[in-house]
PDB file of C-alpha atoms in Angstrom:
ATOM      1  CA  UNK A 262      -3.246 -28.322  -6.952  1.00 63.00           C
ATOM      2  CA  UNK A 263      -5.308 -28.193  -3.785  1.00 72.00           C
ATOM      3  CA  UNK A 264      -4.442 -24.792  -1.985  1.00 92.00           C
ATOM      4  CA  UNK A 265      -6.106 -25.778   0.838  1.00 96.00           C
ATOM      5  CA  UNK A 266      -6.674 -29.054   2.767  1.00 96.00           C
ATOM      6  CA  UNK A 267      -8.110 -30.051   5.659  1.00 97.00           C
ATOM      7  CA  UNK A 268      -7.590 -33.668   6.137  1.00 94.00           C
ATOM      8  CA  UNK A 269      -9.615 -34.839   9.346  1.00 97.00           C
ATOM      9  CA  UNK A 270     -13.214 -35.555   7.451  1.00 96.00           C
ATOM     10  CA  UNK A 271     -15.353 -36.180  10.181  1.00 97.00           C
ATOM     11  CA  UNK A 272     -14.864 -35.280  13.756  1.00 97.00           C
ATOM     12  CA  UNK A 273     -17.379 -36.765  16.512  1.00 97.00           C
ATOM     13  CA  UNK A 274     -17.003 -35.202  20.642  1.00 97.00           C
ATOM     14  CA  UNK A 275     -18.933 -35.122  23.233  1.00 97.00           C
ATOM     15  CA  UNK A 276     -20.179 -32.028  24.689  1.00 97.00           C
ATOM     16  CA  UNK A 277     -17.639 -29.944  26.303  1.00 97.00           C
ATOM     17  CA  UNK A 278     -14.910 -31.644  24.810  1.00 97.00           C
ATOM     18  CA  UNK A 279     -12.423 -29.769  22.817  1.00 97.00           C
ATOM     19  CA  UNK A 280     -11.766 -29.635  18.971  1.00 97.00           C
ATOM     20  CA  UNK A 281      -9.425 -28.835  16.969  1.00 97.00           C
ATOM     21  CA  UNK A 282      -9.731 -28.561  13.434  1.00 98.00           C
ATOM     22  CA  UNK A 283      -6.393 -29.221  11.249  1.00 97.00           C
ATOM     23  CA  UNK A 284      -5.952 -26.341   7.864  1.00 97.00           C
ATOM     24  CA  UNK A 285      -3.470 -26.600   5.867  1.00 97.00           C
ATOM     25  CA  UNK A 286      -2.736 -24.362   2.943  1.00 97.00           C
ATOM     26  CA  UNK A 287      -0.206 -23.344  -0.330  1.00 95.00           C
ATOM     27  CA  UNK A 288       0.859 -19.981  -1.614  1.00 93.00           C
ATOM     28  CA  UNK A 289       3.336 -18.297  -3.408  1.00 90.00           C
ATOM     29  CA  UNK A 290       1.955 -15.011  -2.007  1.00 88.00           C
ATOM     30  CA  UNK A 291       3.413 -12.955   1.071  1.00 88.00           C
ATOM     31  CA  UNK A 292       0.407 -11.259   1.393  1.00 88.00           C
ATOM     32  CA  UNK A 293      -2.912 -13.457   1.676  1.00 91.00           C
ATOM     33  CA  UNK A 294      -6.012 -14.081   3.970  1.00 91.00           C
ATOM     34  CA  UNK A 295      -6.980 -17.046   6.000  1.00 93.00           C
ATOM     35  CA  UNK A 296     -10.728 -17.936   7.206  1.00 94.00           C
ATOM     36  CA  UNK A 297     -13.357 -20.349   8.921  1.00 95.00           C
ATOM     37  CA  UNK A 298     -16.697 -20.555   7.494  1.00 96.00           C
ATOM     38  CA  UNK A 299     -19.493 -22.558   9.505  1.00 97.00           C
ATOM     39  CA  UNK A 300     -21.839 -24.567   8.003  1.00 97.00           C
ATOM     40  CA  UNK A 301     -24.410 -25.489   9.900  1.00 97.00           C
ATOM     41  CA  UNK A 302     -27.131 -27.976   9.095  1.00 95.00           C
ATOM     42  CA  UNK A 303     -29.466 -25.481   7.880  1.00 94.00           C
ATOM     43  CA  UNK A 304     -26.937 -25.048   5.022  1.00 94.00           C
ATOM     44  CA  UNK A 305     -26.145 -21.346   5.168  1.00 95.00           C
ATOM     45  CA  UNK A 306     -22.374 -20.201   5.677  1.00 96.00           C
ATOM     46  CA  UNK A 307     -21.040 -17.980   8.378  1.00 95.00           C
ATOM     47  CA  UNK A 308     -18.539 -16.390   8.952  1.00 93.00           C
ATOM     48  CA  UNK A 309     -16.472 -16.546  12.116  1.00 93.00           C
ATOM     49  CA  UNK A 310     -12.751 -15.904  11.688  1.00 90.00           C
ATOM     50  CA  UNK A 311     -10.022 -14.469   9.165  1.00 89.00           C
ATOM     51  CA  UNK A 312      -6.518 -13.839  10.243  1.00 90.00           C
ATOM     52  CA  UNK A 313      -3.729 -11.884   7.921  1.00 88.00           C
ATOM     53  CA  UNK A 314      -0.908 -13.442   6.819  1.00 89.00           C
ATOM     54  CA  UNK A 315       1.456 -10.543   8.201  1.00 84.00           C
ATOM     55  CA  UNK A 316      -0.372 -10.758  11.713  1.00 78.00           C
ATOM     56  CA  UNK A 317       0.577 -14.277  13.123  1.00 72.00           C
ATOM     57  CA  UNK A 318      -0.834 -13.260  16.345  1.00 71.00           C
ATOM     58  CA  UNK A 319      -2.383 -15.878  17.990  1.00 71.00           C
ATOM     59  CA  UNK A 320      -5.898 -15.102  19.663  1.00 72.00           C
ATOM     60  CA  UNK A 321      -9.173 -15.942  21.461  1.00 73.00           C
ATOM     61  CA  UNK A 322     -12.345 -15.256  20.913  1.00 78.00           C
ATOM     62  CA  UNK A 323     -15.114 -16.272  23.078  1.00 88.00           C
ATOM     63  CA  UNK A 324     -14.877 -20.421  22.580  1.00 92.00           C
ATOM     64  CA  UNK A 325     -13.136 -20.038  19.775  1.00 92.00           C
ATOM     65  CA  UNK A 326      -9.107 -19.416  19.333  1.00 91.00           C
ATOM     66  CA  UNK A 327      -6.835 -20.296  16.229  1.00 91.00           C
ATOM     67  CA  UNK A 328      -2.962 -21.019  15.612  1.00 92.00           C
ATOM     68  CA  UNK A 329      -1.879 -19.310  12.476  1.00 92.00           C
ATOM     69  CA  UNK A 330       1.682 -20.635  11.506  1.00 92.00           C
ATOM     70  CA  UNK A 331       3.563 -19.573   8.635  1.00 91.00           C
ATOM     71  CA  UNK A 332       6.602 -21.836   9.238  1.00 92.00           C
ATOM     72  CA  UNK A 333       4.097 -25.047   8.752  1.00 94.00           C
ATOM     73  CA  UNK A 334       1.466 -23.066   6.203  1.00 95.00           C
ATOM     74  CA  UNK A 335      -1.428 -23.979   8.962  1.00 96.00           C
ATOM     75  CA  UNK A 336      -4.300 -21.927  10.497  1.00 95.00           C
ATOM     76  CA  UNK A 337      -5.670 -24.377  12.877  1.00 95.00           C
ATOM     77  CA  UNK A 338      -9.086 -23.523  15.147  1.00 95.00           C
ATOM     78  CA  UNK A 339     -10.065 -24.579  18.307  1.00 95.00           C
ATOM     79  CA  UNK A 340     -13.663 -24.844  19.454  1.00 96.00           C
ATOM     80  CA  UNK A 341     -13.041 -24.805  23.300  1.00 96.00           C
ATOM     81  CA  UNK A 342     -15.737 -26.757  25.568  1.00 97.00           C
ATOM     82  CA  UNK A 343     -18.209 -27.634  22.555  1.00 97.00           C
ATOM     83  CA  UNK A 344     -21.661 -27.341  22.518  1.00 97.00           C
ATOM     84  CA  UNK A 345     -24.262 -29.164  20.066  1.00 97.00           C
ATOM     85  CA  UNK A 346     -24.751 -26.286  18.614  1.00 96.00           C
ATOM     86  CA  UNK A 347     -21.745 -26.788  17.381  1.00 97.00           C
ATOM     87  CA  UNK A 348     -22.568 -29.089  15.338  1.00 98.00           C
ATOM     88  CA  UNK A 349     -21.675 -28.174  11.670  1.00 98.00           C
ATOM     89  CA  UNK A 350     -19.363 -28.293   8.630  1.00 98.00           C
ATOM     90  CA  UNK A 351     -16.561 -25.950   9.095  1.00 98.00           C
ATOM     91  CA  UNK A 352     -14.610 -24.518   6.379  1.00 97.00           C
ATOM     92  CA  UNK A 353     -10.529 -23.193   6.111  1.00 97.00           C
ATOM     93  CA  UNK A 354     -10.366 -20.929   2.982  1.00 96.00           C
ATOM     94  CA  UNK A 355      -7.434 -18.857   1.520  1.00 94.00           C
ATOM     95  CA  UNK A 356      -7.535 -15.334  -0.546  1.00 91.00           C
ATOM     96  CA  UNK A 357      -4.515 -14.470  -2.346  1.00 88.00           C
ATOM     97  CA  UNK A 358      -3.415 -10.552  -2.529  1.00 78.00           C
ATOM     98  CA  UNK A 359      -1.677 -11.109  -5.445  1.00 68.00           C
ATOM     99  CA  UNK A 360      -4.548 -12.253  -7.861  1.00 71.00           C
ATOM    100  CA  UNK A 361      -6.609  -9.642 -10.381  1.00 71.00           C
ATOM    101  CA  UNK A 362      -9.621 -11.638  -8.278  1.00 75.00           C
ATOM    102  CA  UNK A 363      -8.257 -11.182  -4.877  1.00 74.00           C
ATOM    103  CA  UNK A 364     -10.972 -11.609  -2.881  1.00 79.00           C
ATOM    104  CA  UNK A 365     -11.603 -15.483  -4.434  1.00 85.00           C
ATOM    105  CA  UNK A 366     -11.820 -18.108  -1.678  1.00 91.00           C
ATOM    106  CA  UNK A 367     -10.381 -21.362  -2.363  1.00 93.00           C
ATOM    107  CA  UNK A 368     -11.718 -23.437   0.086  1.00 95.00           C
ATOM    108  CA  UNK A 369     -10.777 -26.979   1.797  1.00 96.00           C
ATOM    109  CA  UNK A 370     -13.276 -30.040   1.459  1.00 95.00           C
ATOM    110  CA  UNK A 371     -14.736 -29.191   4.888  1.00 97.00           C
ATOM    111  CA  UNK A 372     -14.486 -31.200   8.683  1.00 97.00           C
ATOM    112  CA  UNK A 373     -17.796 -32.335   9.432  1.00 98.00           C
ATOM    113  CA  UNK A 374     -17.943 -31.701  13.737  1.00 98.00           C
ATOM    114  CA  UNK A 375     -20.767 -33.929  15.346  1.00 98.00           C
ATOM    115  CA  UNK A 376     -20.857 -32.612  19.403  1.00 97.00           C
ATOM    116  CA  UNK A 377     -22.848 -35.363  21.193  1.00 97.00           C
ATOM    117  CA  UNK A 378     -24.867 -34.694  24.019  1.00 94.00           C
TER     118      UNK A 378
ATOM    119  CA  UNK B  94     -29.052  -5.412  10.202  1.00 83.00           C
ATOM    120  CA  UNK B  95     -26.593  -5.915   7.640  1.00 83.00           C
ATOM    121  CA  UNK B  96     -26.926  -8.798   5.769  1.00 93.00           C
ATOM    122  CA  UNK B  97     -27.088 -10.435   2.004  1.00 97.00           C
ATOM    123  CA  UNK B  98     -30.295 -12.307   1.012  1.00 97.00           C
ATOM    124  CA  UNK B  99     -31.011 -14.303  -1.419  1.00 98.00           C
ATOM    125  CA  UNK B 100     -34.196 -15.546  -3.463  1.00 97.00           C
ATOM    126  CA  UNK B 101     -35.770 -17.208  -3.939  1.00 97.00           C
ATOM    127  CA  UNK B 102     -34.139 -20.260  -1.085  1.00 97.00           C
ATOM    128  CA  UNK B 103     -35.616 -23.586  -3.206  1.00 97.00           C
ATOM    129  CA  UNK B 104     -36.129 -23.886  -6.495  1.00 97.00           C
ATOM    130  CA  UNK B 105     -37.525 -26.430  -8.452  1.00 97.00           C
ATOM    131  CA  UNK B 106     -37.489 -25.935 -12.133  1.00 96.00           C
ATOM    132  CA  UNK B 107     -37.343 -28.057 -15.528  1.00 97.00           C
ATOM    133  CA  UNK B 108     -34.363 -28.081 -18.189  1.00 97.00           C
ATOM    134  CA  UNK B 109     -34.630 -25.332 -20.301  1.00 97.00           C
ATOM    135  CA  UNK B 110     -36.967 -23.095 -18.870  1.00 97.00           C
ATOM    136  CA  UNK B 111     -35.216 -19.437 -17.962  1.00 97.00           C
ATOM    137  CA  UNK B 112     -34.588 -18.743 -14.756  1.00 97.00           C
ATOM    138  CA  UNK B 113     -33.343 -15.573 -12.466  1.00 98.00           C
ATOM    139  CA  UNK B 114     -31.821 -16.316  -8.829  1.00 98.00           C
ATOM    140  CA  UNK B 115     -31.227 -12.677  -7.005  1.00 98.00           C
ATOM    141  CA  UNK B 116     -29.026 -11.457  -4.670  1.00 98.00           C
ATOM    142  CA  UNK B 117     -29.224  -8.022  -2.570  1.00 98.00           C
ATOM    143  CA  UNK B 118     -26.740  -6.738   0.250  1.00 97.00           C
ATOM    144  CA  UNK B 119     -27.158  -3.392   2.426  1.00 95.00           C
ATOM    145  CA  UNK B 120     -23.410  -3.173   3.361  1.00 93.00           C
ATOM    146  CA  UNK B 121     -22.118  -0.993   0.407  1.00 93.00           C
ATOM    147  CA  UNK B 122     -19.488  -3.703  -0.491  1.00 93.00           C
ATOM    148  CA  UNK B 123     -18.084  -3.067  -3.673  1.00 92.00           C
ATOM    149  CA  UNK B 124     -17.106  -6.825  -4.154  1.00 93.00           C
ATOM    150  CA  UNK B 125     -19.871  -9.414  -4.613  1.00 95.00           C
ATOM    151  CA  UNK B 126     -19.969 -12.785  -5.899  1.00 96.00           C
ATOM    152  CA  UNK B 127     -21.259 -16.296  -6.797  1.00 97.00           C
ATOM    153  CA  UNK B 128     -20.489 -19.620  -5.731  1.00 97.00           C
ATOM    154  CA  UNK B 129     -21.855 -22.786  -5.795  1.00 98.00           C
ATOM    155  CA  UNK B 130     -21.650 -25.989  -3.987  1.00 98.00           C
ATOM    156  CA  UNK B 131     -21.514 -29.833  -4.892  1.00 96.00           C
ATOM    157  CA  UNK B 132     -20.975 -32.866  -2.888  1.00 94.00           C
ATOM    158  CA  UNK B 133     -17.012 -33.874  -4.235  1.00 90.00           C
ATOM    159  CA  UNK B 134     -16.600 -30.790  -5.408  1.00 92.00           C
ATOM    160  CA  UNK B 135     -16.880 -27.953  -2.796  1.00 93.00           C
ATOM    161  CA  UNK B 136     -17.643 -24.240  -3.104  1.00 95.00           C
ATOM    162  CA  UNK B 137     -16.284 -23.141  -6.853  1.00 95.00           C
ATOM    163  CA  UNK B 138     -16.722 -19.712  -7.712  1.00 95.00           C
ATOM    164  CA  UNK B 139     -19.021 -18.693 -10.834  1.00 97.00           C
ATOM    165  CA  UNK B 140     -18.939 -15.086 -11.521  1.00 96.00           C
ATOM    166  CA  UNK B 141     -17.860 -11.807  -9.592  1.00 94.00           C
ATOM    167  CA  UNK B 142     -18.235  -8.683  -9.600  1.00 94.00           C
ATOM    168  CA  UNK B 143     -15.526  -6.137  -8.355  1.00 90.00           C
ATOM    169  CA  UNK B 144     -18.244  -2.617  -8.733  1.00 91.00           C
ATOM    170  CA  UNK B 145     -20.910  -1.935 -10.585  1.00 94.00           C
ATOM    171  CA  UNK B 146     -21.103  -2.810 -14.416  1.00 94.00           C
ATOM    172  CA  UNK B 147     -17.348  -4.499 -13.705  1.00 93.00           C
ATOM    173  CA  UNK B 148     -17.956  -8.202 -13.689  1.00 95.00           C
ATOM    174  CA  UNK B 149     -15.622 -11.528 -14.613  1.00 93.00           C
ATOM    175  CA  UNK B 150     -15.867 -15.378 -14.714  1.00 95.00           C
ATOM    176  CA  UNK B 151     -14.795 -17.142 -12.027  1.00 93.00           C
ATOM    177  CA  UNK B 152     -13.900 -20.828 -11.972  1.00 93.00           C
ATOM    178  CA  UNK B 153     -16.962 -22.349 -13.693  1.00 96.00           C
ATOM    179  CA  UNK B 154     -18.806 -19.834 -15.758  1.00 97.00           C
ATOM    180  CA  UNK B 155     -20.454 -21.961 -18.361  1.00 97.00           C
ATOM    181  CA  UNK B 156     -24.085 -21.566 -18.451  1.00 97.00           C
ATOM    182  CA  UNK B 157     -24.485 -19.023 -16.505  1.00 98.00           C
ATOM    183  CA  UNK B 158     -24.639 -15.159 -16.720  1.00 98.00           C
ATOM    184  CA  UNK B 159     -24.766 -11.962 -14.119  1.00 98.00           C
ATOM    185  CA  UNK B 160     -25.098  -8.103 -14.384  1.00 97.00           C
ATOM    186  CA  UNK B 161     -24.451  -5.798 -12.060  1.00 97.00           C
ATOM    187  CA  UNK B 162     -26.635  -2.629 -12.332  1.00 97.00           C
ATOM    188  CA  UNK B 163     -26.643  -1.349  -9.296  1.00 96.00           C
ATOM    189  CA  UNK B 164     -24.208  -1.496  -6.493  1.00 96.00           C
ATOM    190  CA  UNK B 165     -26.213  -4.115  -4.276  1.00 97.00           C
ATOM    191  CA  UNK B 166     -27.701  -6.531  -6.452  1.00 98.00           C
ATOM    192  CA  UNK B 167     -25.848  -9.141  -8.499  1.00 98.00           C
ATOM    193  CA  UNK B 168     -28.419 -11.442  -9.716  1.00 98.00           C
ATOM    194  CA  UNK B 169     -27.401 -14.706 -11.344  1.00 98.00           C
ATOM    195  CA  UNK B 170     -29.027 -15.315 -14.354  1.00 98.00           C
ATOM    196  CA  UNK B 171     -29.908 -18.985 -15.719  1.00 98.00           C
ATOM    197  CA  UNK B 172     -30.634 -18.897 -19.568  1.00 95.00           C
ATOM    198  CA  UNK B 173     -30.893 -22.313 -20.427  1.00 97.00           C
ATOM    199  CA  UNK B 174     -31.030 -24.737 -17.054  1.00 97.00           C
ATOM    200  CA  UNK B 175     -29.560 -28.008 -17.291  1.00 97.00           C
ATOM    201  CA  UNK B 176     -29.335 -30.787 -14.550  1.00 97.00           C
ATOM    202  CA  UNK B 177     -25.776 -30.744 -14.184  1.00 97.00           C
ATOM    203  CA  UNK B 178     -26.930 -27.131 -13.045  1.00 98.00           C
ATOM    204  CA  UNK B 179     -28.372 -28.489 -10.069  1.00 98.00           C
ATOM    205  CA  UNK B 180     -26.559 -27.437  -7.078  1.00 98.00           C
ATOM    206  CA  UNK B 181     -26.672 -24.814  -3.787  1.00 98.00           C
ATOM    207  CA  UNK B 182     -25.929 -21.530  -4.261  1.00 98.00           C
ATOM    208  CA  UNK B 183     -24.888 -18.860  -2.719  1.00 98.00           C
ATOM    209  CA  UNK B 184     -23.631 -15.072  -3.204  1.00 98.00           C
ATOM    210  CA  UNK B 185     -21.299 -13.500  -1.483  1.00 96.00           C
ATOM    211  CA  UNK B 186     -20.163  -9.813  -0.694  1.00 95.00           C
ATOM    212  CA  UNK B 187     -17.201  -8.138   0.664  1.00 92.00           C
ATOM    213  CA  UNK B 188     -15.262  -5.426   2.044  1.00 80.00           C
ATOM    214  CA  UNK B 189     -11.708  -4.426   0.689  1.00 72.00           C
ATOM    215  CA  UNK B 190      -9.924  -4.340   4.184  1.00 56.00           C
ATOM    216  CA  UNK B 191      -9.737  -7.510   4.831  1.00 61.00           C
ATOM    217  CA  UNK B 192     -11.152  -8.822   1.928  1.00 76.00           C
ATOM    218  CA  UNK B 193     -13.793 -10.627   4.070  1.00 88.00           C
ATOM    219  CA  UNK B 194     -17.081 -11.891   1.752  1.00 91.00           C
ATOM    220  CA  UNK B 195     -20.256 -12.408   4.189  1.00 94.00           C
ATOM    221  CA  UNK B 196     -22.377 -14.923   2.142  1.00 96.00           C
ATOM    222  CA  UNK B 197     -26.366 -15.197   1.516  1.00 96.00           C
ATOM    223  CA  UNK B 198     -28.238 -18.000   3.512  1.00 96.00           C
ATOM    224  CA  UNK B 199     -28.370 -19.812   0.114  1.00 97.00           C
ATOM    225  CA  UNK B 200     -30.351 -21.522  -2.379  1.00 98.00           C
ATOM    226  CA  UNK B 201     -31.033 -24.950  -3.538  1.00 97.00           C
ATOM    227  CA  UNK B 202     -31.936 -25.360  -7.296  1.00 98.00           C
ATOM    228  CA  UNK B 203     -32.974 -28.612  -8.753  1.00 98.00           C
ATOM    229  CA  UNK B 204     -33.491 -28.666 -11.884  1.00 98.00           C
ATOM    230  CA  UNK B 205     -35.022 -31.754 -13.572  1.00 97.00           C
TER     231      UNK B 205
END
């Protein structure tokens, strides 16, 4: 079973626009860790956010923010005003607490962002 | 700077023929780990390593083999390459609090 989807494929903006990027996800855990991951096209992956699942604070970070819910399972991320360096894959993965290998990502399929000039 | 780096970043090597892809961090992170990605299939973890001379499979083992000697490398060892082994790759170390895992910049293997 898929423990983490992100259903929008491809998403295409113009600059300054803003996107939001759908993550769903499925545990039996209480205690587990959300992330984005940025691909860019020069393939490497980076880091940029990871939120608790016993802190659904909701915050901001520069151009980024997310919206953790628990009630829905989703950890959705914003890119505010985007910029084409934007431009990437971006990644939701989950880690489960609970696991002997709890630091293992299970990741979605990706959202492909294009930011147009 | 802290970081994890891999080598070497492109490969291009033929079925059979032994190879070694390694993987350094200057963090101190106790975890570290392999994954690899395929178009279809996403990231799947290979192997990982909780500390030194502590390792385990992870989703798709086969073919491939690891050590961890020393706290900060966790090469990825090759024996016997085949083309279904062709893929990007990329290791991975963390921190416990959190359990954030910073990954390398990557490296593309084709093997033919």
């Amino acid at each position: 079973a898929q423990k983490v989807t992100q259903a929008q494929t491809e998403i295409s903006v113009v600059e300054k626009e803003d996107v939001t990027l759908d993550c769903v996800y499925e545990t039996r855990d209480t205690t587990y860790y959300l992330f984005w991951y940025k691909q860019p096209p020069s393939g490497e992956l980076v880091f940029l956010i990871r939120r608790n699942s016993f802190d659904e604070q909701n915050e901001i970070s520069g151009r980024y923010s997310w919206n953790f819910q628990k009630s829905t399972s989703s950890f959705n991320f914003t890119i505010t005003a985007s910029q084409v360096v934007d431009s990437a894959v971006y990644f939701c993965a989950l880690s489960e607490a609970a696991r002997s290998n709890d630091y293992k990502l299970s990741f979605g399929a990706g959202t492909t962002v294009t930011v147009r000039a | 700077e802290a970081q994890v780096t891999q080598n070497p970043r492109y490969l291009i090597t033929v079925t059979g023929k032994k190879l070694t892809v390694t993987c350094s961090q200057n963090m101190n992170h106790e975890y570290m780990s392999w994954y690899r990605q395929d178009p279809g299939l996403g990231l799947r973890q290979i192997y990982y390593s909780m500390n030194v001379e502590v390792t385990d499979k992870g989703d798709v083992p086969e073919g491939y083999k690891v050590s961890r000697k020393e706290k900060r490398n966790f090469p990825l060892i090759l024996e016997s390459p085949s083309p279904n082994q062709t893929s990007l790759y990329f290791c991975a170390s963390g921190l416990d609090r959190g359990k954030t895992q910073y990954f390398g910049p990557g490296t593309r293997l084709l093997v033919l």
